[in-house]
mmCIF file of C-alpha atoms and ligand atoms in Angstrom:
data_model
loop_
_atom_site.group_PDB
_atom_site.id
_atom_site.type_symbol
_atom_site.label_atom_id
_atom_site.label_comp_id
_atom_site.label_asym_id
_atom_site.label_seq_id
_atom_site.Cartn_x
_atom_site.Cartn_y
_atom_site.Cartn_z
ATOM 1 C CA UNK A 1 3.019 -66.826 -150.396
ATOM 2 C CA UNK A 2 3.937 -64.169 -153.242
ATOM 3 C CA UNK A 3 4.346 -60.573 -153.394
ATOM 4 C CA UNK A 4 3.089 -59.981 -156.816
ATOM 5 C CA UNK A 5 3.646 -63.145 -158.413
ATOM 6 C CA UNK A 6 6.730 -63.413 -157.492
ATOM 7 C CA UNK A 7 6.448 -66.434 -155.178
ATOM 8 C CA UNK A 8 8.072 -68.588 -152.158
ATOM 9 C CA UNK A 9 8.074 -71.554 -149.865
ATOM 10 C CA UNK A 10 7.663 -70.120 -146.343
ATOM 11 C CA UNK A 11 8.635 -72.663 -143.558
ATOM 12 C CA UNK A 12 8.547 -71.083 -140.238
ATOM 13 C CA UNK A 13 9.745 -73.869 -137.805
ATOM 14 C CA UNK A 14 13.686 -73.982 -138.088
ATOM 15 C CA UNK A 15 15.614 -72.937 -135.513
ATOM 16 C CA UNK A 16 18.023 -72.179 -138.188
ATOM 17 C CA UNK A 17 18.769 -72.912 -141.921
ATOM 18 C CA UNK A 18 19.380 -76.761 -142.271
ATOM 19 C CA UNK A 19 22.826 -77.499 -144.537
ATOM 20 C CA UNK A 20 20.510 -79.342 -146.700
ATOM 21 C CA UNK A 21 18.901 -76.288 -148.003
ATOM 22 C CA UNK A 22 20.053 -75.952 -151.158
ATOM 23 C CA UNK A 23 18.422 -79.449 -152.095
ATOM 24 C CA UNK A 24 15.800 -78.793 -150.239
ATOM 25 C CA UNK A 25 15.159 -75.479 -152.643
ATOM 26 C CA UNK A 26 15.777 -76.919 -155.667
ATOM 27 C CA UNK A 27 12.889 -79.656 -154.760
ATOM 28 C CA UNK A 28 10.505 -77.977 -153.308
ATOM 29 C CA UNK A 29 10.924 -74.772 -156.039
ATOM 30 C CA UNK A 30 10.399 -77.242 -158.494
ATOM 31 C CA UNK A 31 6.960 -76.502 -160.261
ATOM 32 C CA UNK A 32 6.328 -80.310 -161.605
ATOM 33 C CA UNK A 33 7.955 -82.760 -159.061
ATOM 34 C CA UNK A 34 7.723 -80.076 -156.491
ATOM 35 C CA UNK A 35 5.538 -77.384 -154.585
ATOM 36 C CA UNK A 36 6.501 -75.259 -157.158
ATOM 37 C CA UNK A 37 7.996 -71.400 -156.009
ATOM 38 C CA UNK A 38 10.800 -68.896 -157.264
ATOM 39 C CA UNK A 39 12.426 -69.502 -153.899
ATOM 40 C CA UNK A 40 12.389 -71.048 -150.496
ATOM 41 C CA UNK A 41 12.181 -68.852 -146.953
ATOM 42 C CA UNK A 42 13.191 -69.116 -143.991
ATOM 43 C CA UNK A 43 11.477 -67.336 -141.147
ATOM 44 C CA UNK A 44 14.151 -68.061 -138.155
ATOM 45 C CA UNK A 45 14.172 -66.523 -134.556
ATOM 46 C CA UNK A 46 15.920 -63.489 -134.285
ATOM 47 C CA UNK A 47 18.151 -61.807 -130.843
ATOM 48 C CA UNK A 48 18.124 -58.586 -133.264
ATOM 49 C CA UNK A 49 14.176 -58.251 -134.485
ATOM 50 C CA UNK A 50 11.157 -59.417 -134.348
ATOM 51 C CA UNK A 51 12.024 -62.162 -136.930
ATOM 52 C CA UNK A 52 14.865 -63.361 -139.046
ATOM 53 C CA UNK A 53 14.697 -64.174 -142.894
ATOM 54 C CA UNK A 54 16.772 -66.834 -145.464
ATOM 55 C CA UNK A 55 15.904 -66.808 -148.590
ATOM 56 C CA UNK A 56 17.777 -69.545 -151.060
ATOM 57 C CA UNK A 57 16.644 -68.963 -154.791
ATOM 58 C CA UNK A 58 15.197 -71.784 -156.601
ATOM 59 C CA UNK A 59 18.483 -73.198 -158.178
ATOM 60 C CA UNK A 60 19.539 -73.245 -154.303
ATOM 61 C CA UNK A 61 21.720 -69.976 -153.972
ATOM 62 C CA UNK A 62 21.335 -68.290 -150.790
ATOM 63 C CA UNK A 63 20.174 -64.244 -152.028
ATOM 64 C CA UNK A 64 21.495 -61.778 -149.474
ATOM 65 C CA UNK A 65 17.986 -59.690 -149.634
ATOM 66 C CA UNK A 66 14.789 -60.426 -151.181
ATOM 67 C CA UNK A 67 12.231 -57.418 -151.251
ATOM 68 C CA UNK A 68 8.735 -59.331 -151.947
ATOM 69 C CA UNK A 69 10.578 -61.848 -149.598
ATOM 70 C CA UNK A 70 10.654 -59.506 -146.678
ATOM 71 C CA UNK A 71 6.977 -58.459 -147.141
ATOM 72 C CA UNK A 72 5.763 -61.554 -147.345
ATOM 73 C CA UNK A 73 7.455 -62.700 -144.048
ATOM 74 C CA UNK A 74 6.395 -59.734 -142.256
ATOM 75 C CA UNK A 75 2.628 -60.929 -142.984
ATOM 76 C CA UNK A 76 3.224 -64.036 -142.131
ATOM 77 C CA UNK A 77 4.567 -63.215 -138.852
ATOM 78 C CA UNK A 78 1.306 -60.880 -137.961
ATOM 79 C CA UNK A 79 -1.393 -63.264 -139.386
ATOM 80 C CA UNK A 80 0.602 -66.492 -137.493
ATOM 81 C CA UNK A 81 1.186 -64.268 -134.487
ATOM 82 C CA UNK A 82 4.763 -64.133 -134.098
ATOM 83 C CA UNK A 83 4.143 -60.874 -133.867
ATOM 84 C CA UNK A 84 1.529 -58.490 -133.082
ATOM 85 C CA UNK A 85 2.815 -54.962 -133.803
ATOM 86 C CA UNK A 86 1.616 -53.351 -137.049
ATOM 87 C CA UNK A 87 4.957 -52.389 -136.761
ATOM 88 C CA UNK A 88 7.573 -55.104 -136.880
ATOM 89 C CA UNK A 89 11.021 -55.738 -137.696
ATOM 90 C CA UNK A 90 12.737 -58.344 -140.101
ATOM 91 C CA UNK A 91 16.325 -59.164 -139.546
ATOM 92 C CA UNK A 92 17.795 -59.970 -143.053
ATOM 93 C CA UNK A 93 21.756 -60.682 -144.297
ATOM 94 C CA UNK A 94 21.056 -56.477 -145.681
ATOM 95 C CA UNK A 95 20.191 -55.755 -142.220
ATOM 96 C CA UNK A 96 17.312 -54.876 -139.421
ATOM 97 C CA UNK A 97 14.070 -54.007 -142.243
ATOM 98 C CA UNK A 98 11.803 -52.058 -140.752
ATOM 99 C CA UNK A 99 8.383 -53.011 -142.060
ATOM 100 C CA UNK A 100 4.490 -51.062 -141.480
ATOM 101 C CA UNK A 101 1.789 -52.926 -142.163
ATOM 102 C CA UNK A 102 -1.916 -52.617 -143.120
ATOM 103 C CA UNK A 103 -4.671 -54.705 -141.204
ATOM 104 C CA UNK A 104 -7.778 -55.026 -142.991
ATOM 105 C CA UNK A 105 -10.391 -57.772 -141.196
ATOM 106 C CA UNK A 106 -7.034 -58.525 -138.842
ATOM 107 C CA UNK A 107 -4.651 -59.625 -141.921
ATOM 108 C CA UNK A 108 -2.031 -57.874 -143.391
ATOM 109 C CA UNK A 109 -2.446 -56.467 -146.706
ATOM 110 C CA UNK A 110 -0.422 -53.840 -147.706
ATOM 111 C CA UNK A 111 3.482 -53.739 -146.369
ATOM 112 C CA UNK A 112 6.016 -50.928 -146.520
ATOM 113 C CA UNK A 113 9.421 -51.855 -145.838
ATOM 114 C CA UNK A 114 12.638 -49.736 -145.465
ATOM 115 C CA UNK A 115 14.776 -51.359 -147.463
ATOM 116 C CA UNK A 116 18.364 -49.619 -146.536
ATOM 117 C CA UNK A 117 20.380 -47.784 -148.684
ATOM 118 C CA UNK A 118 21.612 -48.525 -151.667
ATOM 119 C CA UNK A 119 25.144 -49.186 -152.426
ATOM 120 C CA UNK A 120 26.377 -48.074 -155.563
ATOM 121 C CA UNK A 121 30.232 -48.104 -155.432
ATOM 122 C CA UNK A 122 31.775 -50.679 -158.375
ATOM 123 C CA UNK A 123 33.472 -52.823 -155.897
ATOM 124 C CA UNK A 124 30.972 -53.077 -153.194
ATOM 125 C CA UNK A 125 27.635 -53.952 -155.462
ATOM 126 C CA UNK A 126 29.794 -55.769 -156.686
ATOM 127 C CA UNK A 127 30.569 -55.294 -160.337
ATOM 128 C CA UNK A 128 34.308 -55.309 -162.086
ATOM 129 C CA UNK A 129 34.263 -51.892 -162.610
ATOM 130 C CA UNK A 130 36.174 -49.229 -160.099
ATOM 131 C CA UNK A 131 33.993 -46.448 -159.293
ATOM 132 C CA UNK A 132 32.093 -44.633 -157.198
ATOM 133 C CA UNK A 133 28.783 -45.046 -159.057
ATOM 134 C CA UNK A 134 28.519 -47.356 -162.463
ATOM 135 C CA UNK A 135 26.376 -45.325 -164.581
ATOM 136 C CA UNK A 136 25.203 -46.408 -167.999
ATOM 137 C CA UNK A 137 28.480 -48.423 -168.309
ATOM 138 C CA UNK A 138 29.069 -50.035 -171.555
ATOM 139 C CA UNK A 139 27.873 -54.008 -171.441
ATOM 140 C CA UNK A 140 28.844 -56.642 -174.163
ATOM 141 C CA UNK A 141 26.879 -59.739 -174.505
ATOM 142 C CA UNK A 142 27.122 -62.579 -177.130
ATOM 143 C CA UNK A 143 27.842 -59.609 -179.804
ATOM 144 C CA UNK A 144 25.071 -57.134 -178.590
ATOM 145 C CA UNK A 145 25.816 -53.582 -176.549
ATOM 146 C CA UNK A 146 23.720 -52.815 -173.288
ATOM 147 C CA UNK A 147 24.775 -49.531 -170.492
ATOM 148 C CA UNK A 148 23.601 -50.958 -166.956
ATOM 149 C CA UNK A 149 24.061 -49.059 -164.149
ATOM 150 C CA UNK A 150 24.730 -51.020 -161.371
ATOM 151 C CA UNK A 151 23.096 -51.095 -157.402
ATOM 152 C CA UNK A 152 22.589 -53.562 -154.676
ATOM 153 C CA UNK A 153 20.043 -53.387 -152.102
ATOM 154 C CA UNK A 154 22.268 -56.079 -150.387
ATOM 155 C CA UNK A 155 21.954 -58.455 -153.828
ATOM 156 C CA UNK A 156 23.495 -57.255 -156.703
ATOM 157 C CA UNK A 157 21.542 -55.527 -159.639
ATOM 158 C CA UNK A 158 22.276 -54.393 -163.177
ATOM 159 C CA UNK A 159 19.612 -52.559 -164.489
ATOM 160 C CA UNK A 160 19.347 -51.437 -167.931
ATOM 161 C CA UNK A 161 17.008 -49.216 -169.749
ATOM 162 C CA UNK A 162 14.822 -50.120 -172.886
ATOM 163 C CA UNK A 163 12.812 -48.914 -175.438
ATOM 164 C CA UNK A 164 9.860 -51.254 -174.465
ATOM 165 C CA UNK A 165 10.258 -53.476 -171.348
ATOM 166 C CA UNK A 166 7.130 -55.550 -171.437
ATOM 167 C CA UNK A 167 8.276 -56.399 -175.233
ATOM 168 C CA UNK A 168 11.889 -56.778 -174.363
ATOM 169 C CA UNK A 169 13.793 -60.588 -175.209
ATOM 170 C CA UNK A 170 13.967 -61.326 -171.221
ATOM 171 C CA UNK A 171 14.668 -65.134 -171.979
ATOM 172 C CA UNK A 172 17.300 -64.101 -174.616
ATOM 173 C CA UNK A 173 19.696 -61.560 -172.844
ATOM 174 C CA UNK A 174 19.085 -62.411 -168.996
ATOM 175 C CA UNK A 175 20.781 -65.607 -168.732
ATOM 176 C CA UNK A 176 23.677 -64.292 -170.564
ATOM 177 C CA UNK A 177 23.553 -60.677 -168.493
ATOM 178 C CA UNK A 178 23.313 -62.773 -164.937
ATOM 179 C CA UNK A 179 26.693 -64.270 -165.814
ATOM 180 C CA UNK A 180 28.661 -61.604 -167.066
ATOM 181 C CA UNK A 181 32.398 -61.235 -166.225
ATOM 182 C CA UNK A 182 31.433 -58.142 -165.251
ATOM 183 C CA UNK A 183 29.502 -59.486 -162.224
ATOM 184 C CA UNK A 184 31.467 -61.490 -159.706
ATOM 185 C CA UNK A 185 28.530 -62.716 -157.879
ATOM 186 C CA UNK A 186 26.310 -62.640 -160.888
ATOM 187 C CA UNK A 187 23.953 -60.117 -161.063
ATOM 188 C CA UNK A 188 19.555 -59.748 -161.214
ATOM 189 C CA UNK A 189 19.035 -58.148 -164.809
ATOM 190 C CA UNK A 190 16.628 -55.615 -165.276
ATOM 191 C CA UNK A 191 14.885 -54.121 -168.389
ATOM 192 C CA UNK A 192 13.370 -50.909 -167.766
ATOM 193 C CA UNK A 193 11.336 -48.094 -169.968
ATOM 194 C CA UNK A 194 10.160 -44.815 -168.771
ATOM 195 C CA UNK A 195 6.594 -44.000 -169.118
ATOM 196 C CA UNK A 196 7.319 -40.953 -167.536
ATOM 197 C CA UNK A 197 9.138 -39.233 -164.427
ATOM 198 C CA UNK A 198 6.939 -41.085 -162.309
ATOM 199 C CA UNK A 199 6.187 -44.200 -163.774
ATOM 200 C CA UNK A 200 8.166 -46.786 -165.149
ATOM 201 C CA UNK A 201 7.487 -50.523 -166.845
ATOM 202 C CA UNK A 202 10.078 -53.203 -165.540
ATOM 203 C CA UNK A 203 11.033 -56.706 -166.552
ATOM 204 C CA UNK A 204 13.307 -58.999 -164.316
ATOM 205 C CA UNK A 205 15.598 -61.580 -164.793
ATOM 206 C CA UNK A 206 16.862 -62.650 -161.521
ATOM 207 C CA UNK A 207 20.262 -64.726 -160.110
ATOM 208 C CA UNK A 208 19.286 -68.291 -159.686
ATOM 209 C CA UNK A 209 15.467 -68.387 -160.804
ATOM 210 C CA UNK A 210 14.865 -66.725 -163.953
ATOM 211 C CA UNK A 211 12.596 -64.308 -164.805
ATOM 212 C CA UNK A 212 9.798 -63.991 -162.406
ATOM 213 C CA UNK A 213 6.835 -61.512 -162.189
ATOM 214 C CA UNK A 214 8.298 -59.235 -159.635
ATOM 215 C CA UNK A 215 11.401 -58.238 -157.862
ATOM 216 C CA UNK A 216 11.231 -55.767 -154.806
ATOM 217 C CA UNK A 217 15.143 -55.217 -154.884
ATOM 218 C CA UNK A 218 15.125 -55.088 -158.520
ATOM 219 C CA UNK A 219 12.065 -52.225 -158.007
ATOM 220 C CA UNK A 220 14.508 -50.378 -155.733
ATOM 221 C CA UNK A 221 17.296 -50.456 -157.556
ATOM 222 C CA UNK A 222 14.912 -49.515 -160.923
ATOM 223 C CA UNK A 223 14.347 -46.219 -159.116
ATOM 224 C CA UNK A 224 17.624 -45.325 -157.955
ATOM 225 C CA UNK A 225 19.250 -46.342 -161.476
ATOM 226 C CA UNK A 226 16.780 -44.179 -163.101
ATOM 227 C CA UNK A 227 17.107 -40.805 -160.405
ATOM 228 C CA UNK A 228 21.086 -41.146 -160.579
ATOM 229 C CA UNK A 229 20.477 -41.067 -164.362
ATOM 230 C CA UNK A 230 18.576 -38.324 -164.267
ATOM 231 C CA UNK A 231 16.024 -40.349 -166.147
ATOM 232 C CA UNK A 232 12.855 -40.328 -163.281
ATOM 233 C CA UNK A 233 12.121 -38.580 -159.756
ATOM 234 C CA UNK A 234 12.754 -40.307 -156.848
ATOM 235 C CA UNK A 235 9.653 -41.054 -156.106
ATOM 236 C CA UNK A 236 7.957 -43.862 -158.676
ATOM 237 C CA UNK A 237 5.369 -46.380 -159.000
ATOM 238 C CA UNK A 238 7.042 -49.204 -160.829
ATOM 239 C CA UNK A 239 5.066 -51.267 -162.970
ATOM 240 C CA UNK A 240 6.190 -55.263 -163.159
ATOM 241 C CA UNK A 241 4.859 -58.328 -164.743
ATOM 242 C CA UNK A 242 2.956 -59.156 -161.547
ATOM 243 C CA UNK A 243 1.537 -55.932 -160.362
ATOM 244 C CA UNK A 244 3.123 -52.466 -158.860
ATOM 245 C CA UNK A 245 5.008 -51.452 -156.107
ATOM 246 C CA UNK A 246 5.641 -47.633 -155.151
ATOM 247 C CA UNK A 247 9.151 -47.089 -154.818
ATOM 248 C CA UNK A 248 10.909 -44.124 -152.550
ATOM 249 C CA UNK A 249 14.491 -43.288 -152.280
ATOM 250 C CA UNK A 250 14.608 -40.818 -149.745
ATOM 251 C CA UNK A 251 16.252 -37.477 -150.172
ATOM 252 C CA UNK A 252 16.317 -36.688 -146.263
ATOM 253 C CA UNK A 253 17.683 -40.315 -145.162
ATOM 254 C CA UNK A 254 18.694 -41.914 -148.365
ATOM 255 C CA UNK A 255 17.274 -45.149 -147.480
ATOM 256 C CA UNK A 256 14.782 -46.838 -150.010
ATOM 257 C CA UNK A 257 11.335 -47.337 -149.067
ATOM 258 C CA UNK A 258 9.232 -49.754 -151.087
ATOM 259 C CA UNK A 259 5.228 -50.656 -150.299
ATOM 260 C CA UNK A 260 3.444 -53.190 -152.105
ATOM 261 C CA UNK A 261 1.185 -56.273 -151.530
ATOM 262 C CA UNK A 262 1.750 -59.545 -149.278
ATOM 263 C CA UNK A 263 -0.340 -62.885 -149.964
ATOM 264 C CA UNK A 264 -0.508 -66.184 -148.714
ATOM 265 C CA UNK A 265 -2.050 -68.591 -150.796
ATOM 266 C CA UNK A 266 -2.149 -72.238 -149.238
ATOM 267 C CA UNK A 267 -0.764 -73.618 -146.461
ATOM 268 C CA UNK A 268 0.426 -77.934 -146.217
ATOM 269 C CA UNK A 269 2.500 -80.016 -145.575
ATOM 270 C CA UNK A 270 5.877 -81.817 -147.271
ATOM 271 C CA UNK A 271 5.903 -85.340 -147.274
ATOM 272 C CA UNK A 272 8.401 -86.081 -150.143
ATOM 273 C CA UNK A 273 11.301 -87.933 -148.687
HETATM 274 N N1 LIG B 301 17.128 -63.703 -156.929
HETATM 275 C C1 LIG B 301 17.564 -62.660 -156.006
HETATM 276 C C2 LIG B 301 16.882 -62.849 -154.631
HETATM 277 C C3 LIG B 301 15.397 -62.548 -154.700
HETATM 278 C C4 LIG B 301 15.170 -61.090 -154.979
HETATM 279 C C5 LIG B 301 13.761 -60.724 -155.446
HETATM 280 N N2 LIG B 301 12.837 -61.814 -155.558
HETATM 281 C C6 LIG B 301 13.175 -59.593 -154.624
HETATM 282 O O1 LIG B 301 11.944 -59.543 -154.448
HETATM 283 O O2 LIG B 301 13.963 -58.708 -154.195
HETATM 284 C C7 LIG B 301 19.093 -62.730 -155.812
HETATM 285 O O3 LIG B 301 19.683 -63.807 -155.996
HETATM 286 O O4 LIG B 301 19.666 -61.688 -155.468
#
């Protein structure tokens, strides 16, 4: 399945997430001698929701959230009939995701999750810096400036604003951004440029698969990096390598809301040893 490109394993019939996972991610993620995917997901039973979600990132990290994750797993679980609310829930290591869907000719197609709130103080995101927000804080890397302003969705984020995303040196800087001193847990890296207060163009490098052609958390924390920073409304429709997703953070509940597409692609089975 993908949400924009950006694009996973889905096995749905653990009872929970084998120790072997890691491997398993790495092989199956593997685009020559594997399936080929940016990450592997687990859809587990859940005492909490409707469903429960792993995700473990191609190099075989486990990701704490995982937005085009989530929406993929929530179609999954209507078009497989694990569930069959339009409404559903998706228990994650962020939290219970609330999730809407769209049925067109029974299938899911469109999916809006609530995503939580972010969390933007230094320690808790976490970056090396003590605050209460990180705001266009100064960034050194292999003898080059950046100001990221740092926010996790549950995974942590550094985003940073560009001239001209789509044109930006992704390959170049994210590697060396992900690993930063500055980011205990590593961080996803994201380029951003303002088209205007409602718009934006975003490129994404992320922790422990590279850059890939969307990223739902990174699309969250795109929009609350640029409203903090006075740079766009709350409100925005974020424009990634892959496609768009419309981005909310909400000014009554402060919780991010994020709606974009779901798709499965094949289904079959593993047979490598
Ligand atoms: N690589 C991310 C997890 C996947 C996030 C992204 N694919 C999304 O859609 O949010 C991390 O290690 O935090």
């Amino acid at each position: 399945m993908n949400g924009l490109g950006n694009d996973f394993i889905i096995v749905a019939h653990f009872e929970s997430v084998p120790d072997y996972a890691p491997q398993m991610a790495r092989a199956m993620c593997d685009r020559h001698f594997g399936i080929g995917g940016d990450g592997l997901v687990f859809i587990l039973p859940s005492e909490k929701a409707d469903v429960r979600m792993r995700i473990i990132n191609a190099d075989g990290s486990e990701a704490e959230q995982c937005g085009n994750a989530v929406r993929c797993v929530a179609k999954y679980a209507y078009d497989h009939k694990l569930s069959f609310r339009e409404a559903l829930t998706v228990e994650t290591m962020a939290g219970i995701q609330h999730v809407w869907l769209t049925i067109e000719e029974g299938k899911a197609t469109q999916v809006k999750v609530d995503m939580g709130a972010p969390i933007l103080r230094g320690e808790a995101i976490p970056v090396a810096v003590n605050a209460e927000n990180v705001v266009d804080h100064p960034i050194e890397a292999d003898g080059a400036a950046f100001a990221f302003t740092g926010v996790s969705m549950g995974n942590p984020h550094a985003v940073i604003f560009v001239e001209d995303a789509p044109r930006f040196e992704v390959e170049k800087w994210g590697p060396v951004l992900e690993k930063h001193s500055l980011f205990p847990n590593k961080a996803n890296v994201e380029f951003v440029s303002v088209i205007s207060p409602t718009e934006v163009e975003m490129r994404v490098w992320e922790r422990g698969c590279g850059q890939t052609y969307a990223c739902g958390t990174g699309a969250c924390a795109t929009v609350v990096a640029g409203a903090l920073t006075g740079r766009i409304e709350r409100r925005a429709l974020v424009h990634l390598k892959g496609g768009d997703l419309e981005i909310e953070w909400s000014e009554t509940d402060n919780r991010v809301y994020m709606t974009g597409p779901a798709e499965e692609v094949f289904a079959g089975r593993w047979h490598k040893a």
